[in-house]
PDB file of C-alpha atoms and ligand atoms in Angstrom:
ATOM      1  CA  MET A 213      97.460  84.044 118.447  1.00  0.00           C
ATOM      2  CA  ALA A 214      95.232  81.869 116.254  1.00  0.00           C
ATOM      3  CA  ASN A 215      91.471  82.426 116.490  1.00  0.00           C
ATOM      4  CA  GLY A 216      91.912  83.955 119.938  1.00  0.00           C
ATOM      5  CA  GLU A 217      94.040  81.066 121.184  1.00  0.00           C
ATOM      6  CA  LYS A 218      97.659  81.557 122.220  1.00  0.00           C
ATOM      7  CA  LEU A 219      99.859  78.838 120.727  1.00  0.00           C
ATOM      8  CA  TYR A 220     103.420  78.020 121.775  1.00  0.00           C
ATOM      9  CA  ALA A 221     106.080  76.317 119.680  1.00  0.00           C
ATOM     10  CA  ARG A 222     109.809  75.688 119.871  1.00  0.00           C
ATOM     11  CA  GLU A 223     110.188  76.622 116.246  1.00  0.00           C
ATOM     12  CA  VAL A 224     108.102  78.859 114.021  1.00  0.00           C
ATOM     13  CA  ILE A 225     108.489  79.006 110.235  1.00  0.00           C
ATOM     14  CA  SER A 226     106.857  81.990 108.591  1.00  0.00           C
ATOM     15  CA  ASN A 227     106.081  82.478 104.926  1.00  0.00           C
ATOM     16  CA  VAL A 228     104.483  85.807 105.819  1.00  0.00           C
ATOM     17  CA  ILE A 229     106.711  88.684 104.699  1.00  0.00           C
ATOM     18  CA  PRO A 230     109.008  89.918 107.543  1.00  0.00           C
ATOM     19  CA  ASN A 231     107.606  93.483 107.355  1.00  0.00           C
ATOM     20  CA  ASN A 232     104.221  92.123 108.459  1.00  0.00           C
ATOM     21  CA  VAL A 233     105.686  89.746 111.041  1.00  0.00           C
ATOM     22  CA  PHE A 234     107.647  92.599 112.613  1.00  0.00           C
ATOM     23  CA  ASN A 235     104.594  94.863 112.582  1.00  0.00           C
ATOM     24  CA  MET A 236     102.629  92.207 114.480  1.00  0.00           C
ATOM     25  CA  SER A 237     105.399  91.426 117.008  1.00  0.00           C
ATOM     26  CA  PRO A 238     106.352  93.170 120.252  1.00  0.00           C
ATOM     27  CA  GLN A 239     108.901  95.701 118.999  1.00  0.00           C
ATOM     28  CA  GLU A 240     111.384  95.012 121.822  1.00  0.00           C
ATOM     29  CA  VAL A 241     112.094  91.458 120.574  1.00  0.00           C
ATOM     30  CA  ILE A 242     113.084  92.512 117.056  1.00  0.00           C
ATOM     31  CA  PRO A 243     116.813  93.190 116.630  1.00  0.00           C
ATOM     32  CA  GLU A 244     117.365  96.669 115.199  1.00  0.00           C
ATOM     33  CA  GLN A 245     119.441  95.214 112.362  1.00  0.00           C
ATOM     34  CA  ASN A 246     116.472  93.030 111.319  1.00  0.00           C
ATOM     35  CA  LEU A 247     114.188  96.054 111.168  1.00  0.00           C
ATOM     36  CA  LYS A 248     116.769  97.962 109.159  1.00  0.00           C
ATOM     37  CA  LEU A 249     117.116  95.095 106.716  1.00  0.00           C
ATOM     38  CA  ALA A 250     113.362  94.774 106.167  1.00  0.00           C
ATOM     39  CA  ASN A 251     113.107  98.522 105.654  1.00  0.00           C
ATOM     40  CA  ALA A 252     116.099  98.685 103.315  1.00  0.00           C
ATOM     41  CA  ARG A 253     114.723  96.062 100.936  1.00  0.00           C
ATOM     42  CA  GLU A 254     112.633  97.128  97.966  1.00  0.00           C
ATOM     43  CA  PHE A 255     109.337  95.408  97.340  1.00  0.00           C
ATOM     44  CA  GLY A 256     109.048  93.118  94.347  1.00  0.00           C
ATOM     45  CA  ILE A 257     106.724  93.427  91.432  1.00  0.00           C
ATOM     46  CA  SER A 258     102.959  93.199  91.576  1.00  0.00           C
ATOM     47  CA  VAL A 259     100.444  92.942  88.748  1.00  0.00           C
ATOM     48  CA  ALA A 260      97.225  94.329  87.415  1.00  0.00           C
ATOM     49  CA  THR A 261      94.912  91.601  86.131  1.00  0.00           C
ATOM     50  CA  ILE A 262      91.709  91.512  84.107  1.00  0.00           C
ATOM     51  CA  TYR A 263      89.492  88.437  84.315  1.00  0.00           C
ATOM     52  CA  LEU A 264      86.870  88.021  81.571  1.00  0.00           C
ATOM     53  CA  GLY A 265      83.922  85.662  81.172  1.00  0.00           C
ATOM     54  CA  LEU A 266      82.852  85.586  77.509  1.00  0.00           C
ATOM     55  CA  ASP A 267      79.603  84.472  75.850  1.00  0.00           C
ATOM     56  CA  CYS A 268      81.376  82.538  73.071  1.00  0.00           C
ATOM     57  CA  THR A 269      83.719  79.580  72.783  1.00  0.00           C
ATOM     58  CA  ARG A 270      87.431  80.155  72.333  1.00  0.00           C
ATOM     59  CA  GLU A 271      87.053  78.777  68.767  1.00  0.00           C
ATOM     60  CA  GLU A 272      84.423  81.446  68.026  1.00  0.00           C
ATOM     61  CA  LEU A 273      86.723  84.000  69.622  1.00  0.00           C
ATOM     62  CA  GLY A 274      89.530  82.795  67.351  1.00  0.00           C
ATOM     63  CA  LEU A 275      92.202  82.467  70.017  1.00  0.00           C
ATOM     64  CA  ASP A 276      94.333  79.366  69.418  1.00  0.00           C
ATOM     65  CA  ASP A 277      96.977  79.864  72.094  1.00  0.00           C
ATOM     66  CA  TYR A 278      96.927  79.430  75.853  1.00  0.00           C
ATOM     67  CA  THR A 279      99.399  82.240  76.528  1.00  0.00           C
ATOM     68  CA  VAL A 280     100.384  85.200  74.393  1.00  0.00           C
ATOM     69  CA  PHE A 281     103.032  87.707  75.523  1.00  0.00           C
ATOM     70  CA  ILE A 282     102.476  91.142  73.974  1.00  0.00           C
ATOM     71  CA  MET A 283     105.198  93.787  74.148  1.00  0.00           C
ATOM     72  CA  GLY A 284     105.040  97.476  73.300  1.00  0.00           C
ATOM     73  CA  ASN A 285     108.775  97.366  72.522  1.00  0.00           C
ATOM     74  CA  GLU A 286     111.262  94.544  71.964  1.00  0.00           C
ATOM     75  CA  ASP A 287     113.850  95.974  74.381  1.00  0.00           C
ATOM     76  CA  PRO A 288     113.379  94.636  77.955  1.00  0.00           C
ATOM     77  CA  ARG A 289     114.804  97.860  79.438  1.00  0.00           C
ATOM     78  CA  THR A 290     112.201  99.903  77.555  1.00  0.00           C
ATOM     79  CA  GLN A 291     109.512  97.426  78.593  1.00  0.00           C
ATOM     80  CA  TYR A 292     110.537  97.959  82.213  1.00  0.00           C
ATOM     81  CA  ASN A 293     110.662 101.729  81.917  1.00  0.00           C
ATOM     82  CA  THR A 294     107.275 101.954  80.212  1.00  0.00           C
ATOM     83  CA  ARG A 295     105.627  99.213  82.269  1.00  0.00           C
ATOM     84  CA  ALA A 296     102.884 101.490  83.560  1.00  0.00           C
ATOM     85  CA  GLU A 297     101.856 102.375  79.982  1.00  0.00           C
ATOM     86  CA  ASP A 298     102.563  99.547  77.563  1.00  0.00           C
ATOM     87  CA  GLY A 299     105.617  97.579  78.678  1.00  0.00           C
ATOM     88  CA  LEU A 300     104.518  93.984  78.447  1.00  0.00           C
ATOM     89  CA  TYR A 301     101.330  92.078  79.143  1.00  0.00           C
ATOM     90  CA  ILE A 302     100.182  88.495  78.960  1.00  0.00           C
ATOM     91  CA  VAL A 303      96.897  87.222  77.545  1.00  0.00           C
ATOM     92  CA  ASN A 304      95.667  83.792  78.626  1.00  0.00           C
ATOM     93  CA  CYS A 305      92.733  81.649  77.583  1.00  0.00           C
ATOM     94  CA  LEU A 306      92.454  78.678  79.928  1.00  0.00           C
ATOM     95  CA  ASN A 307      89.993  76.836  77.628  1.00  0.00           C
ATOM     96  CA  ASN A 308      92.886  76.131  75.290  1.00  0.00           C
ATOM     97  CA  VAL A 309      94.353  73.714  77.831  1.00  0.00           C
ATOM     98  CA  ILE A 310      91.254  72.831  79.869  1.00  0.00           C
ATOM     99  CA  PRO A 311      88.357  72.989  77.391  1.00  0.00           C
ATOM    100  CA  ASP A 312      85.630  72.476  80.003  1.00  0.00           C
ATOM    101  CA  SER A 313      87.034  75.050  82.477  1.00  0.00           C
ATOM    102  CA  SER A 314      83.958  77.205  81.756  1.00  0.00           C
ATOM    103  CA  PRO A 315      80.343  76.242  80.861  1.00  0.00           C
ATOM    104  CA  GLU A 316      79.583  75.042  77.318  1.00  0.00           C
ATOM    105  CA  GLY A 317      79.382  77.852  74.773  1.00  0.00           C
ATOM    106  CA  THR A 318      81.600  80.164  76.844  1.00  0.00           C
ATOM    107  CA  CYS A 319      85.273  80.767  77.513  1.00  0.00           C
ATOM    108  CA  THR A 320      87.387  82.831  79.885  1.00  0.00           C
ATOM    109  CA  MET A 321      90.405  85.040  79.394  1.00  0.00           C
ATOM    110  CA  PHE A 322      92.750  86.707  81.801  1.00  0.00           C
ATOM    111  CA  PHE A 323      95.216  89.490  81.226  1.00  0.00           C
ATOM    112  CA  THR A 324      98.278  90.062  83.408  1.00  0.00           C
ATOM    113  CA  MET A 325     100.210  93.335  83.395  1.00  0.00           C
ATOM    114  CA  PRO A 326     103.363  93.366  85.591  1.00  0.00           C
ATOM    115  CA  ILE A 327     103.579  96.678  87.485  1.00  0.00           C
ATOM    116  CA  PHE A 328     104.884  97.751  90.879  1.00  0.00           C
ATOM    117  CA  GLY A 329     102.626  98.854  93.710  1.00  0.00           C
ATOM    118  CA  ASN A 330     104.186 102.292  93.590  1.00  0.00           C
ATOM    119  CA  ASP A 331     103.288 102.611  89.886  1.00  0.00           C
ATOM    120  CA  VAL A 332      99.684 103.210  90.973  1.00  0.00           C
ATOM    121  CA  PRO A 333      99.259 107.021  90.914  1.00  0.00           C
ATOM    122  CA  LYS A 334      99.952 108.322  94.402  1.00  0.00           C
ATOM    123  CA  ASP A 335      97.312 111.046  94.196  1.00  0.00           C
ATOM    124  CA  LEU A 336      94.541 108.651  93.113  1.00  0.00           C
ATOM    125  CA  LYS A 337      91.433 109.370  95.198  1.00  0.00           C
ATOM    126  CA  PRO A 338      89.100 106.529  96.281  1.00  0.00           C
ATOM    127  CA  GLU A 339      86.304 107.973  94.093  1.00  0.00           C
ATOM    128  CA  GLU A 340      88.651 107.865  91.071  1.00  0.00           C
ATOM    129  CA  TYR A 341      89.734 104.262  91.566  1.00  0.00           C
ATOM    130  CA  LYS A 342      86.860 102.681  89.600  1.00  0.00           C
ATOM    131  CA  LYS A 343      87.636 104.852  86.574  1.00  0.00           C
ATOM    132  CA  TYR A 344      91.350 104.012  86.898  1.00  0.00           C
ATOM    133  CA  LYS A 345      90.504 100.293  86.766  1.00  0.00           C
ATOM    134  CA  ASN A 346      88.002 100.660  83.909  1.00  0.00           C
ATOM    135  CA  ASP A 347      90.412 102.753  81.819  1.00  0.00           C
ATOM    136  CA  LEU A 348      93.162 100.205  82.402  1.00  0.00           C
ATOM    137  CA  ALA A 349      90.919  97.310  81.317  1.00  0.00           C
ATOM    138  CA  LYS A 350      89.647  99.172  78.232  1.00  0.00           C
ATOM    139  CA  LYS A 351      93.163 100.068  77.141  1.00  0.00           C
ATOM    140  CA  TYR A 352      94.527  96.528  77.325  1.00  0.00           C
ATOM    141  CA  ILE A 353      91.431  94.809  75.900  1.00  0.00           C
ATOM    142  CA  GLU A 354      91.423  97.189  72.919  1.00  0.00           C
ATOM    143  CA  ASP A 355      95.148  96.671  72.400  1.00  0.00           C
ATOM    144  CA  ALA A 356      94.724  92.872  72.490  1.00  0.00           C
ATOM    145  CA  GLU A 357      91.836  93.074  70.005  1.00  0.00           C
ATOM    146  CA  LYS A 358      94.020  95.061  67.630  1.00  0.00           C
ATOM    147  CA  THR A 359      97.162  92.958  68.131  1.00  0.00           C
ATOM    148  CA  LEU A 360      95.510  89.537  68.003  1.00  0.00           C
ATOM    149  CA  GLY A 361      92.900  90.476  65.402  1.00  0.00           C
ATOM    150  CA  ILE A 362      89.984  89.211  67.477  1.00  0.00           C
ATOM    151  CA  SER A 363      86.812  90.829  68.818  1.00  0.00           C
ATOM    152  CA  ILE A 364      86.549  90.606  72.624  1.00  0.00           C
ATOM    153  CA  MET A 365      84.495  93.597  73.800  1.00  0.00           C
ATOM    154  CA  PRO A 366      81.017  92.538  72.489  1.00  0.00           C
ATOM    155  CA  HIS A 367      81.406  89.085  74.106  1.00  0.00           C
ATOM    156  CA  ILE A 368      82.121  90.193  77.676  1.00  0.00           C
ATOM    157  CA  GLU A 369      79.543  88.882  80.164  1.00  0.00           C
ATOM    158  CA  GLU A 370      81.630  89.127  83.322  1.00  0.00           C
ATOM    159  CA  ILE A 371      84.632  91.295  84.094  1.00  0.00           C
ATOM    160  CA  SER A 372      86.762  91.766  87.165  1.00  0.00           C
ATOM    161  CA  VAL A 373      89.845  93.968  87.388  1.00  0.00           C
ATOM    162  CA  ALA A 374      92.505  93.710  90.089  1.00  0.00           C
ATOM    163  CA  THR A 375      95.389  96.104  90.710  1.00  0.00           C
ATOM    164  CA  PRO A 376      98.275  96.109  93.222  1.00  0.00           C
ATOM    165  CA  VAL A 377      95.741  97.707  95.592  1.00  0.00           C
ATOM    166  CA  THR A 378      93.608  94.547  95.332  1.00  0.00           C
ATOM    167  CA  PHE A 379      96.625  92.332  95.991  1.00  0.00           C
ATOM    168  CA  ALA A 380      97.642  94.491  98.959  1.00  0.00           C
ATOM    169  CA  ARG A 381      94.168  93.969 100.368  1.00  0.00           C
ATOM    170  CA  TYR A 382      93.793  90.233  99.776  1.00  0.00           C
ATOM    171  CA  LEU A 383      97.402  89.024 100.160  1.00  0.00           C
ATOM    172  CA  GLY A 384      98.108  91.554 102.901  1.00  0.00           C
ATOM    173  CA  THR A 385     101.508  92.347 101.374  1.00  0.00           C
ATOM    174  CA  PRO A 386     103.038  95.845 101.439  1.00  0.00           C
ATOM    175  CA  GLU A 387     102.428  97.652  98.125  1.00  0.00           C
ATOM    176  CA  GLY A 388     100.607  94.515  96.958  1.00  0.00           C
ATOM    177  CA  THR A 389     103.898  92.779  96.119  1.00  0.00           C
ATOM    178  CA  ILE A 390     103.304  89.274  94.744  1.00  0.00           C
ATOM    179  CA  TYR A 391     107.047  88.630  94.475  1.00  0.00           C
ATOM    180  CA  GLY A 392     108.345  89.426  97.957  1.00  0.00           C
ATOM    181  CA  TYR A 393     111.391  91.673  97.799  1.00  0.00           C
ATOM    182  CA  LYS A 394     113.034  92.775  94.578  1.00  0.00           C
ATOM    183  CA  LEU A 395     116.149  90.703  93.797  1.00  0.00           C
ATOM    184  CA  SER A 396     118.538  93.377  92.564  1.00  0.00           C
ATOM    185  CA  GLY A 397     121.610  95.469  93.380  1.00  0.00           C
ATOM    186  CA  TRP A 398     122.962  94.667  96.847  1.00  0.00           C
ATOM    187  CA  ASP A 399     119.938  92.486  97.634  1.00  0.00           C
ATOM    188  CA  ASN A 400     120.688  89.765  95.101  1.00  0.00           C
ATOM    189  CA  LEU A 401     120.565  85.982  95.428  1.00  0.00           C
ATOM    190  CA  MET A 402     124.284  85.572  96.277  1.00  0.00           C
ATOM    191  CA  ALA A 403     124.183  88.277  98.962  1.00  0.00           C
ATOM    192  CA  ARG A 404     121.053  86.810 100.496  1.00  0.00           C
ATOM    193  CA  ILE A 405     122.549  83.312 100.657  1.00  0.00           C
ATOM    194  CA  ALA A 406     125.834  84.655 102.057  1.00  0.00           C
ATOM    195  CA  GLY A 407     124.032  86.632 104.766  1.00  0.00           C
ATOM    196  CA  GLU A 408     121.349  84.074 105.574  1.00  0.00           C
ATOM    197  CA  LYS A 409     122.734  83.001 108.955  1.00  0.00           C
ATOM    198  CA  THR A 410     123.018  86.536 110.282  1.00  0.00           C
ATOM    199  CA  ASP A 411     120.336  88.490 108.403  1.00  0.00           C
ATOM    200  CA  TYR A 412     117.371  87.439 110.515  1.00  0.00           C
ATOM    201  CA  ALA A 413     118.524  86.180 113.871  1.00  0.00           C
ATOM    202  CA  ILE A 414     115.508  85.826 116.147  1.00  0.00           C
ATOM    203  CA  PRO A 415     115.897  82.470 117.954  1.00  0.00           C
ATOM    204  CA  GLY A 416     113.158  80.000 117.020  1.00  0.00           C
ATOM    205  CA  LEU A 417     111.900  82.047 114.055  1.00  0.00           C
ATOM    206  CA  SER A 418     112.740  81.008 110.506  1.00  0.00           C
ATOM    207  CA  PHE A 419     111.480  82.510 107.298  1.00  0.00           C
ATOM    208  CA  CYS A 420     110.662  80.778 104.034  1.00  0.00           C
ATOM    209  CA  GLY A 421     108.461  81.650 101.055  1.00  0.00           C
ATOM    210  CA  GLY A 422     108.721  83.961  98.114  1.00  0.00           C
ATOM    211  CA  HIS A 423     110.144  86.874 100.084  1.00  0.00           C
ATOM    212  CA  TYR A 424     113.097  84.828 101.312  1.00  0.00           C
ATOM    213  CA  THR A 425     116.556  84.073  99.902  1.00  0.00           C
ATOM    214  CA  ARG A 426     115.632  82.613  96.521  1.00  0.00           C
ATOM    215  CA  GLY A 427     113.102  85.246  95.609  1.00  0.00           C
ATOM    216  CA  ASP A 428     109.627  84.555  94.416  1.00  0.00           C
ATOM    217  CA  GLY A 429     107.702  82.379  92.013  1.00  0.00           C
ATOM    218  CA  TYR A 430     106.187  79.011  92.817  1.00  0.00           C
ATOM    219  CA  SER A 431     109.354  76.989  92.238  1.00  0.00           C
ATOM    220  CA  SER A 432     111.524  79.207  94.468  1.00  0.00           C
ATOM    221  CA  ALA A 433     108.882  79.191  97.191  1.00  0.00           C
ATOM    222  CA  TYR A 434     108.624  75.369  97.088  1.00  0.00           C
ATOM    223  CA  ILE A 435     112.403  74.865  97.173  1.00  0.00           C
ATOM    224  CA  ILE A 436     113.069  77.228 100.059  1.00  0.00           C
ATOM    225  CA  GLY A 437     110.096  75.794 102.006  1.00  0.00           C
ATOM    226  CA  ASP A 438     111.573  72.322 101.608  1.00  0.00           C
ATOM    227  CA  THR A 439     115.073  73.504 102.611  1.00  0.00           C
ATOM    228  CA  ILE A 440     113.953  75.389 105.713  1.00  0.00           C
ATOM    229  CA  GLY A 441     111.520  72.654 106.764  1.00  0.00           C
ATOM    230  CA  LYS A 442     114.305  70.057 106.674  1.00  0.00           C
ATOM    231  CA  ARG A 443     116.701  72.382 108.497  1.00  0.00           C
ATOM    232  CA  VAL A 444     114.238  73.041 111.320  1.00  0.00           C
ATOM    233  CA  ALA A 445     113.254  69.350 111.588  1.00  0.00           C
ATOM    234  CA  LYS A 446     116.937  68.497 111.958  1.00  0.00           C
ATOM    235  CA  ARG A 447     117.303  71.084 114.718  1.00  0.00           C
ATOM    236  CA  LEU A 448     114.258  69.740 116.575  1.00  0.00           C
ATOM    237  CA  LYS A 449     115.730  66.241 116.434  1.00  0.00           C
ATOM    238  CA  GLY A 450     118.942  67.612 117.895  1.00  0.00           C
ATOM    239  CA  ASP A 451     120.959  66.799 114.755  1.00  0.00           C
ATOM    240  CA  ALA A 452     122.053  70.379 114.047  1.00  0.00           C
TER     241      ALA A 452
HETATM  242  C1  FAD B 541      97.998  87.003  90.104  1.00  0.00           C
HETATM  243  C2  FAD B 541      99.261  86.260  90.433  1.00  0.00           C
HETATM  244  C3  FAD B 541      99.906  85.560  89.436  1.00  0.00           C
HETATM  245  C4  FAD B 541     101.070  84.854  89.707  1.00  0.00           C
HETATM  246  N1  FAD B 541     101.650  84.160  88.706  1.00  0.00           N
HETATM  247  C5  FAD B 541     102.744  83.412  88.952  1.00  0.00           C
HETATM  248  C6  FAD B 541     103.302  82.589  87.928  1.00  0.00           C
HETATM  249  O1  FAD B 541     102.803  82.542  86.807  1.00  0.00           O
HETATM  250  N2  FAD B 541     104.406  81.871  88.233  1.00  0.00           N
HETATM  251  C7  FAD B 541     104.985  81.874  89.460  1.00  0.00           C
HETATM  252  O2  FAD B 541     105.966  81.190  89.688  1.00  0.00           O
HETATM  253  N3  FAD B 541     104.462  82.637  90.457  1.00  0.00           N
HETATM  254  C8  FAD B 541     103.351  83.393  90.237  1.00  0.00           C
HETATM  255  N4  FAD B 541     102.810  84.144  91.245  1.00  0.00           N
HETATM  256  C9  FAD B 541     103.533  84.218  92.531  1.00  0.00           C
HETATM  257  C10 FAD B 541     103.220  83.028  93.441  1.00  0.00           C
HETATM  258  O3  FAD B 541     101.853  83.060  93.765  1.00  0.00           O
HETATM  259  C11 FAD B 541     104.101  83.187  94.678  1.00  0.00           C
HETATM  260  O4  FAD B 541     105.452  83.073  94.260  1.00  0.00           O
HETATM  261  C12 FAD B 541     103.873  82.094  95.730  1.00  0.00           C
HETATM  262  O5  FAD B 541     102.512  81.989  96.054  1.00  0.00           O
HETATM  263  C13 FAD B 541     104.692  82.469  96.960  1.00  0.00           C
HETATM  264  O6  FAD B 541     104.420  81.553  97.977  1.00  0.00           O
HETATM  265  P1  FAD B 541     104.506  81.975  99.488  1.00  0.00           P
HETATM  266  O7  FAD B 541     104.254  80.745 100.272  1.00  0.00           O
HETATM  267  O8  FAD B 541     105.743  82.745  99.736  1.00  0.00           O
HETATM  268  O9  FAD B 541     103.328  83.052  99.722  1.00  0.00           O
HETATM  269  P2  FAD B 541     101.767  82.922  99.585  1.00  0.00           P
HETATM  270  O10 FAD B 541     101.367  81.847  98.619  1.00  0.00           O
HETATM  271  O11 FAD B 541     101.266  84.326  99.360  1.00  0.00           O
HETATM  272  O12 FAD B 541     101.341  82.429 101.048  1.00  0.00           O
HETATM  273  C14 FAD B 541     101.325  83.280 102.160  1.00  0.00           C
HETATM  274  C15 FAD B 541     100.140  82.830 103.008  1.00  0.00           C
HETATM  275  O13 FAD B 541     100.195  83.506 104.259  1.00  0.00           O
HETATM  276  C16 FAD B 541      98.866  83.868 104.614  1.00  0.00           C
HETATM  277  N5  FAD B 541      98.954  85.000 105.560  1.00  0.00           N
HETATM  278  C17 FAD B 541      99.306  86.278 105.292  1.00  0.00           C
HETATM  279  N6  FAD B 541      99.289  87.012 106.441  1.00  0.00           N
HETATM  280  C18 FAD B 541      98.929  86.153 107.428  1.00  0.00           C
HETATM  281  C19 FAD B 541      98.737  86.300 108.850  1.00  0.00           C
HETATM  282  N7  FAD B 541      98.927  87.472 109.446  1.00  0.00           N
HETATM  283  N8  FAD B 541      98.369  85.231 109.565  1.00  0.00           N
HETATM  284  C20 FAD B 541      98.190  84.014 108.954  1.00  0.00           C
HETATM  285  N9  FAD B 541      98.357  83.814 107.605  1.00  0.00           N
HETATM  286  C21 FAD B 541      98.721  84.881 106.878  1.00  0.00           C
HETATM  287  C22 FAD B 541      98.207  84.240 103.306  1.00  0.00           C
HETATM  288  O14 FAD B 541      96.803  84.153 103.411  1.00  0.00           O
HETATM  289  C23 FAD B 541      98.788  83.181 102.365  1.00  0.00           C
HETATM  290  O15 FAD B 541      97.999  81.999 102.332  1.00  0.00           O
HETATM  291  C24 FAD B 541     101.620  84.853  91.020  1.00  0.00           C
HETATM  292  C25 FAD B 541     100.963  85.549  92.032  1.00  0.00           C
HETATM  293  C26 FAD B 541      99.798  86.245  91.753  1.00  0.00           C
HETATM  294  C27 FAD B 541      99.101  86.985  92.874  1.00  0.00           C
END
């Protein structure tokens, strides 16, 4: 259905994550193995982000780089294990590459902290959510001030904080995953490619996008979209 209208097609390509497609479909048409596969997969990483509008230029702020990666520890395993506290975060200032991306005399920053949806405390009550977001923002802004030797807090005019909960709401993905399914263990790239023909086998339905074989990120999503598009076009022309 699209805007109340029922549309028919010989082929459908979906870049919506299979969990959601299966939830929206009549259950009797979904092979049990497909449901099991979607349920067996682990969701990929999400992020918490802080967007800041500042009342000074990036020169006045003293930030000369577009992107700075800040790590609590140099060991990636430790970064992963402590991701909910101080694993790794990224500080960006867009004005360094696009000077007029904000009005004259101002600049913007955004912080990105990779965390999983299930890192958000499970017992967090709706009335505690605002404090959770504010504490998170304060912690990372203060850490960046200390690490980069710049003063951010007094310059903040606008602030917006997003968490995996925000991404779950606006992207509609389970646990707010921004990277489809986790590529690891049995569900790795080789296994996905090897099982592609049999993994999802609903006639006329193909998947593409970040949750599919290549995993997520813009480049993977573009490549798999191109591959599947060509494959389906070939089938429609009767060449496959
Ligand atoms: C904050 C953030 C930062 C990121 N940073 C990077 C980065 O630096 N580098 C990188 O490579 N990747 C990054 N990504 C990931 C990148 O955005 C994804 O890899 C890419 O968008 C995946 O493309 P896709 O087509 O699979 O999914 P999407 O781009 O999410 O497209 C899915 C589309 O389906 C629509 N949709 C969902 N449900 C329905 C429905 N029921 N009916 C109709 N439409 C529906 C959605 O509105 C959306 O437009 C980031 C993502 C986020 C959120």
